Coordinates of N, CA and C in Angstrom, one line a residue:
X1 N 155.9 111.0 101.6 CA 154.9 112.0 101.2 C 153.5 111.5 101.7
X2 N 152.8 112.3 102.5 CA 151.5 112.0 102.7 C 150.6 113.0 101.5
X3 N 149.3 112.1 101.6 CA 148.8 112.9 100.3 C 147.2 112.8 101.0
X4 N 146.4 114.0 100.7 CA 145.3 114.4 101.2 C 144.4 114.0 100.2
X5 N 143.5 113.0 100.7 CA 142.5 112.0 99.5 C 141.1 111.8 100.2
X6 N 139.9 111.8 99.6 CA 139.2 110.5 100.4 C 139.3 109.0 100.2
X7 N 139.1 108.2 101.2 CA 139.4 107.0 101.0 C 138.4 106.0 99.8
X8 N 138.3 107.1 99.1 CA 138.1 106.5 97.6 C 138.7 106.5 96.5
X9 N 139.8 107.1 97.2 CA 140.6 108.1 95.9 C 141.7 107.2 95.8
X10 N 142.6 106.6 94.4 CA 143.7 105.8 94.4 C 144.6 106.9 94.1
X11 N 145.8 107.1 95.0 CA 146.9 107.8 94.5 C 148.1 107.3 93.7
X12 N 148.9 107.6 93.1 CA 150.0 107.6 92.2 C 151.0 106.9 93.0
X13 N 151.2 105.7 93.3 CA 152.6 105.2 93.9 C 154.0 105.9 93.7
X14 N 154.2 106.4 92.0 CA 155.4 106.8 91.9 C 155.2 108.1 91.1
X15 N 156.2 108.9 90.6 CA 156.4 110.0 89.6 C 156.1 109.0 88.3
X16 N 155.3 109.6 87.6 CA 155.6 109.4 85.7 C 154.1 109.6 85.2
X17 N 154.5 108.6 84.2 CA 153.2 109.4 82.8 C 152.2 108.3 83.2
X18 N 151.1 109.0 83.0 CA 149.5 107.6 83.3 C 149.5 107.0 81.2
X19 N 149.4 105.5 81.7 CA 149.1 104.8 81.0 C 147.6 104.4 81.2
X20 N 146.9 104.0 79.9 CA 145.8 103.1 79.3 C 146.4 101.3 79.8
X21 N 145.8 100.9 80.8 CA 146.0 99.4 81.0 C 146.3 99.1 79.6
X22 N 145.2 99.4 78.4 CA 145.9 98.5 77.4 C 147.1 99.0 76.8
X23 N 148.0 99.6 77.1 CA 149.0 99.9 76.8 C 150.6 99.4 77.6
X24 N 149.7 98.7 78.6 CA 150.3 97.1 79.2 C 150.9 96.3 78.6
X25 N 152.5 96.2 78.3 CA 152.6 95.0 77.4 C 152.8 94.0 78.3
X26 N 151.6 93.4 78.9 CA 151.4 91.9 79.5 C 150.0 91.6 78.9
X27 N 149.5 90.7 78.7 CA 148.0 90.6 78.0 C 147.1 90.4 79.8
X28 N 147.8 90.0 80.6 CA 146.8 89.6 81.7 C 146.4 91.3 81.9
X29 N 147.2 92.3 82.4 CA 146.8 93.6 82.5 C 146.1 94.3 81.8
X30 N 146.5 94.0 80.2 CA 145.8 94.9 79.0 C 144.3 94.2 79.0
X31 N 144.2 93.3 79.1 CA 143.0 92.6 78.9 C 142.4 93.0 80.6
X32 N 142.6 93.6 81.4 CA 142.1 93.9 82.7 C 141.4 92.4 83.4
X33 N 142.7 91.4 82.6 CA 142.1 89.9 83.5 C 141.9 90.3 85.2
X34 N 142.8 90.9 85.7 CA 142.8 91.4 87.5 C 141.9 92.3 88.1
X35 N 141.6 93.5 87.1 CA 141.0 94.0 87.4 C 141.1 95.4 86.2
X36 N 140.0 96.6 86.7 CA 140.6 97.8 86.0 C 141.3 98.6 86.6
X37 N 142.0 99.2 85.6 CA 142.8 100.3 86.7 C 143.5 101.0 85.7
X38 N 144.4 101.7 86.0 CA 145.6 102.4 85.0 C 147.0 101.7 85.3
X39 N 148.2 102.8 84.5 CA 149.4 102.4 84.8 C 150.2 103.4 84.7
X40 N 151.5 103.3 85.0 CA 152.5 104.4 85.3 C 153.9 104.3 84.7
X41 N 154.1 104.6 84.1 CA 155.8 104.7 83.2 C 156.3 105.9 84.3
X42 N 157.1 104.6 85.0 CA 158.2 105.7 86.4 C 158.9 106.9 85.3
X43 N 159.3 107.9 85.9 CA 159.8 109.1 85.4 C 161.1 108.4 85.7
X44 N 161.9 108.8 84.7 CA 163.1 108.3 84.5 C 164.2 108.9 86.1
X45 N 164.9 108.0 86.7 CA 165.9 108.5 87.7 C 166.9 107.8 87.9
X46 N 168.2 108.2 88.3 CA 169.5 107.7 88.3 C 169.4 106.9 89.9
X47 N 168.5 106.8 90.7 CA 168.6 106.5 92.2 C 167.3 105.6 92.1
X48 N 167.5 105.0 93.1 CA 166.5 104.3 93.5 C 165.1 104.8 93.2
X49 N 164.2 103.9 93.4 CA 162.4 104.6 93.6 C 161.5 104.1 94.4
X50 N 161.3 105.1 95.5 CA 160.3 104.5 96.4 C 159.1 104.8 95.8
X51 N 158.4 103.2 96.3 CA 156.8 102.9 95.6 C 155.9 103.0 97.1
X52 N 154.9 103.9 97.1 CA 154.2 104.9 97.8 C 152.6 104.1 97.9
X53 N 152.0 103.2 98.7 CA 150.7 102.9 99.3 C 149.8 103.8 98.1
X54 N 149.3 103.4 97.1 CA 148.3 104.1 96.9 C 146.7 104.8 97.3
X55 N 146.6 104.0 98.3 CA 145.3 103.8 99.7 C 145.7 103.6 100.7
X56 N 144.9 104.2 101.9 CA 145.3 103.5 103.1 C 144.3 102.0 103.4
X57 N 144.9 101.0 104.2 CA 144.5 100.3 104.9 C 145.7 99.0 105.2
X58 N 145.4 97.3 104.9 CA 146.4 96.5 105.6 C 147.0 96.1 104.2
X59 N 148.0 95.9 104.0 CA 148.8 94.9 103.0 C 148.5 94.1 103.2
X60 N 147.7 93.1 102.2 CA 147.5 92.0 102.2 C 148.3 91.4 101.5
X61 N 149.2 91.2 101.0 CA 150.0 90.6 99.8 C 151.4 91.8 99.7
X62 N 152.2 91.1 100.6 CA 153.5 92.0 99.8 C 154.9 90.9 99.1
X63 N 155.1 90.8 98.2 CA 156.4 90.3 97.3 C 157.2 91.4 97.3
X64 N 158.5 91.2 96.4 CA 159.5 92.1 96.5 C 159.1 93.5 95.1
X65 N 158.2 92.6 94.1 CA 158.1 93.1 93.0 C 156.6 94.1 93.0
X66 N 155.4 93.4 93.8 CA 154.4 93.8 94.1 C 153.6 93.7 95.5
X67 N 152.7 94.4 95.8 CA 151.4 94.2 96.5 C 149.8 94.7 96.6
X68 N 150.2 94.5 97.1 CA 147.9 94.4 97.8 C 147.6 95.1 99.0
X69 N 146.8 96.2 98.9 CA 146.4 96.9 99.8 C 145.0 97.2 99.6
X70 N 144.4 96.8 100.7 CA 142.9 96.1 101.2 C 142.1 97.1 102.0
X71 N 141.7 98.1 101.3 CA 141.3 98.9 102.6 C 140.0 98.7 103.0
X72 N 139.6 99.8 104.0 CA 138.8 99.4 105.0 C 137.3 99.3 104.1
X73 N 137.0 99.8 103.0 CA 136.0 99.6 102.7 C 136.0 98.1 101.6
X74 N 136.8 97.4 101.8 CA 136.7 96.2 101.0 C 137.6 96.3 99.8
X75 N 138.1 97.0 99.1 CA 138.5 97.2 97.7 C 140.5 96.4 98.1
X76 N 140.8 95.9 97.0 CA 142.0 94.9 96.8 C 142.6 96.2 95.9
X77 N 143.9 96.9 96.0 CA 144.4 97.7 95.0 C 145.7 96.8 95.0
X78 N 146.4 96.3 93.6 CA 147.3 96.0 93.4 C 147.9 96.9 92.7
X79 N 149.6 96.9 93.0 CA 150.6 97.5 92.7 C 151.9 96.8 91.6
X80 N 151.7 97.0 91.0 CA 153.0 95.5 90.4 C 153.8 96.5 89.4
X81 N 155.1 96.2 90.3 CA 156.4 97.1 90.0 C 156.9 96.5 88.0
X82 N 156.8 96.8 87.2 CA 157.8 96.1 86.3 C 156.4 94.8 85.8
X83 N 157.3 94.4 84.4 CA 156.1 93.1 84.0 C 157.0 92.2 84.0
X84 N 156.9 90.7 84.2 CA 157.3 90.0 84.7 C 158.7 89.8 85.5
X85 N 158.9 91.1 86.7 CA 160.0 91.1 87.3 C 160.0 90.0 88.3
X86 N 159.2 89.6 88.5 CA 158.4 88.1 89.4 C 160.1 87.4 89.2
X87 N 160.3 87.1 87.8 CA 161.8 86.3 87.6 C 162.6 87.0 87.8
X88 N 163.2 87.9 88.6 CA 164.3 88.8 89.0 C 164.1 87.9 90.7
X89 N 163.4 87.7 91.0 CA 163.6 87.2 92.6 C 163.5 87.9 93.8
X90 N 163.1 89.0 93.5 CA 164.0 89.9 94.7 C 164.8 90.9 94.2
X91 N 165.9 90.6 93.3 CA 167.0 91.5 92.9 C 166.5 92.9 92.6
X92 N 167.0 93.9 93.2 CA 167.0 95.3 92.7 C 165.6 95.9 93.6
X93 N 164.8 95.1 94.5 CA 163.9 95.6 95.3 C 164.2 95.4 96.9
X94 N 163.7 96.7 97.2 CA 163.9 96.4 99.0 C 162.6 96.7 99.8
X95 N 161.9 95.6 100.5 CA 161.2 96.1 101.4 C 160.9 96.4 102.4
X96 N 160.2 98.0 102.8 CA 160.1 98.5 103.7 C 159.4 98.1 104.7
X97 N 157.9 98.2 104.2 CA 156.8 97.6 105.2 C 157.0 95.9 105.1
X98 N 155.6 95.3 105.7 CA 155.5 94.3 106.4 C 154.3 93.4 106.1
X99 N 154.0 92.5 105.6 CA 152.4 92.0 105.0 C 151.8 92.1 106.2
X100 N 150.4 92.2 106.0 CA 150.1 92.8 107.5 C 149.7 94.0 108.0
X101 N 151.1 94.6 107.7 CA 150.8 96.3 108.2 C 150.0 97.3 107.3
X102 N 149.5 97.8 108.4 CA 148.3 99.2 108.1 C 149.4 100.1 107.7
X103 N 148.8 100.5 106.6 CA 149.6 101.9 105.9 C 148.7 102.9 105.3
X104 N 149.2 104.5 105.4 CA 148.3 105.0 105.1 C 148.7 105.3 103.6
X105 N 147.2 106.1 102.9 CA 148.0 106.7 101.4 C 149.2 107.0 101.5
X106 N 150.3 107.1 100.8 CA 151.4 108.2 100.9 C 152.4 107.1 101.3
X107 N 152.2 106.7 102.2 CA 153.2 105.5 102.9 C 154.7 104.5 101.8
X108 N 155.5 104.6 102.3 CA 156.5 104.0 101.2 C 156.0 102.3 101.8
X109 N 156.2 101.6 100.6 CA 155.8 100.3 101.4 C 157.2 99.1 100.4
X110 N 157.6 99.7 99.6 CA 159.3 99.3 98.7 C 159.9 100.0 98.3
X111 N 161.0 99.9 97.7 CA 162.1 100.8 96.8 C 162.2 99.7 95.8
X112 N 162.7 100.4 94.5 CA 164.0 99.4 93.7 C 164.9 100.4 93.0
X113 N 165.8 99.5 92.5 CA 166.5 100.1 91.0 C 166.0 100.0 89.8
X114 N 165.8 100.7 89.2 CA 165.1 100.7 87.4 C 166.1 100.8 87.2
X115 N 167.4 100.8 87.5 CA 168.9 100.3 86.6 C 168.9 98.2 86.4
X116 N 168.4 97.9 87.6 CA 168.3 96.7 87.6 C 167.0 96.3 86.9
X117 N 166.2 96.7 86.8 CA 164.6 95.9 85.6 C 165.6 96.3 84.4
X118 N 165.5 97.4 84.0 CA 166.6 97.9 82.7 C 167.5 96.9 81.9
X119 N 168.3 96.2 82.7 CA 169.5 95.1 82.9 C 169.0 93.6 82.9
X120 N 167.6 94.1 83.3 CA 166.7 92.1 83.2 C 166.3 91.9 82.0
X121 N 166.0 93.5 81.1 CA 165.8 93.5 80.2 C 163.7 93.4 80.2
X122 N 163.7 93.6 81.2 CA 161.8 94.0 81.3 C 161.5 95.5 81.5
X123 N 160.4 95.1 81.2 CA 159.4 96.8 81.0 C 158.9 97.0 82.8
X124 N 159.2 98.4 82.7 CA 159.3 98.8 84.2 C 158.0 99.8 84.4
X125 N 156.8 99.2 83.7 CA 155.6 100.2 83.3 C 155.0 99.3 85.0
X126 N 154.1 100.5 85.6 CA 153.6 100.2 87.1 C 152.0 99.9 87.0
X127 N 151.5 98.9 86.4 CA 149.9 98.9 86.9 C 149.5 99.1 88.1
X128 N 148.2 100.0 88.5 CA 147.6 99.8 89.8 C 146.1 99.6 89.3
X129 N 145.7 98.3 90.0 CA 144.3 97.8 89.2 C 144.0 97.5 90.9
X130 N 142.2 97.6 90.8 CA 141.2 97.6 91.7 C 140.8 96.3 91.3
X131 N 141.5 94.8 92.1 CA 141.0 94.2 92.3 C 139.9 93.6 92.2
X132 N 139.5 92.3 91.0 CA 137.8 91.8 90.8 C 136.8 92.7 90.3
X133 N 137.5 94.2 89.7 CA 136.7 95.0 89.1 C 136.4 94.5 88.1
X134 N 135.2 94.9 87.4 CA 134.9 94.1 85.7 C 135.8 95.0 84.8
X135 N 136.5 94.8 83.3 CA 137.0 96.2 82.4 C 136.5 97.1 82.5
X136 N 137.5 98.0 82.5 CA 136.5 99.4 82.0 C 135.4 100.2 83.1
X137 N 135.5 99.8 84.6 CA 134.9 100.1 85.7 C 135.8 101.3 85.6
X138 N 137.1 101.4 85.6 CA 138.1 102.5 86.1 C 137.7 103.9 85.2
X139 N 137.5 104.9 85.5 CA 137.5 105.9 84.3 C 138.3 107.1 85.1
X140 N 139.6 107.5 84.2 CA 140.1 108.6 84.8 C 140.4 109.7 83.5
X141 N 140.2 111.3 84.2 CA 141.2 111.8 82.4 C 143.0 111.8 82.8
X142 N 143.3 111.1 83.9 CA 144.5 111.5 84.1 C 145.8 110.3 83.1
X143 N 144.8 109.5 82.0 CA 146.1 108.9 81.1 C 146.6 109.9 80.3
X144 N 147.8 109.8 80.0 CA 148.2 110.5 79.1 C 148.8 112.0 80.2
X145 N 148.6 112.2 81.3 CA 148.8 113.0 82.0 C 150.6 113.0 82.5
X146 N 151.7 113.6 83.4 CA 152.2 113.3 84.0 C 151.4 113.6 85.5
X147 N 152.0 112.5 86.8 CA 151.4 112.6 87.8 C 152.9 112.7 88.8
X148 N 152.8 112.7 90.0 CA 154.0 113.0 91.0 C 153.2 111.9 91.7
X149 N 154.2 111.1 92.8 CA 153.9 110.1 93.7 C 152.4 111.2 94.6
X150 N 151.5 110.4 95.2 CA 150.8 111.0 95.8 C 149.9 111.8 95.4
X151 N 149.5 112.1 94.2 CA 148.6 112.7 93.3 C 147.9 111.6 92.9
X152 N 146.4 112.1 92.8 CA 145.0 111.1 92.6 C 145.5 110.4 91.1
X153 N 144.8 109.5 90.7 CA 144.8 108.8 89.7 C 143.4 108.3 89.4
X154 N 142.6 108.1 90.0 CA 140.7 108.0 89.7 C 140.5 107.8 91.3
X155 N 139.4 107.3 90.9 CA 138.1 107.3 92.3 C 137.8 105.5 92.1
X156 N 137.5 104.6 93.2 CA 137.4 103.8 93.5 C 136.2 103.6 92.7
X157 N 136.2 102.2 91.8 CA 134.6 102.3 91.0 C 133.6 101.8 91.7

């Protein structure tokens, strides 16, 4: 899915409900140690889930669990699938793209199984935080919303 934004606009990596960062159960996220930003409780599905470039520019950082997309105006947006799936290794994620590669909004850049986070027994809630932002920089009304992959989520602070 490509999605029609300005390149200030952070889109929705996946289908589900917008979360309040502090509604993070990791204290680094709730406490917006990374940055601000929102989060995403994936819409429940029996298949796989591809996780969708929220901005265009280069991946700077891809793991199996998360990454970093750096676009051209400077901003770091991090994506982190699940809270501490870091100890899963890999299992239950596949990557598409490439650290490195330019991707536009919309762009698939992983898949996984939320039958596998499920089974690790971790929370499969999706922060996307704007990098070195101070708290509370992010302001959207879309928590509490449902969103579709590719649908805005705020504006770059």
């Amino acid at each position: 899915m490509k999605a029609e934004a300005s390149a200030a606009t952070i889109l929705s990596p996946v289908d589900g409900v917008v979360l309040a960062l502090g509604d993070v159960p990791d204290p680094v996220f709730s406490a917006q140690m990374v940055g601000s930003g929102v989060a995403i409780r994936p819409a429940t599905s029996a298949g796989r889930i591809e996780v969708r470039s929220p901005v265009a520019g280069k991946i700077l950082k891809l793991h199996p669990h998360a990454f970093v997309v750096f676009t051209d105006g400077k901003a770091g947006v991090l994506v982190h699938i699940g809270i501490d799936t870091v100890k899963m290794r890999g299992e239950g994620f596949t990557l598409v793209a490439t650290e490195g590669d330019r991707v536009q909004a919309g762009d698939v850049v992983l898949d996984y199984d939320p039958a596998a986070i499920a089974a690790a027994g971790y929370s499969d809630v999706i922060p996307v935080v704007v990098m070195d932002t101070k708290p509370d920089t992010v302001t959207t009304e879309a928590v509490g919303t449902t969103v579709t992959a590719g649908e805005a989520l705020f504006e770059l602070p």
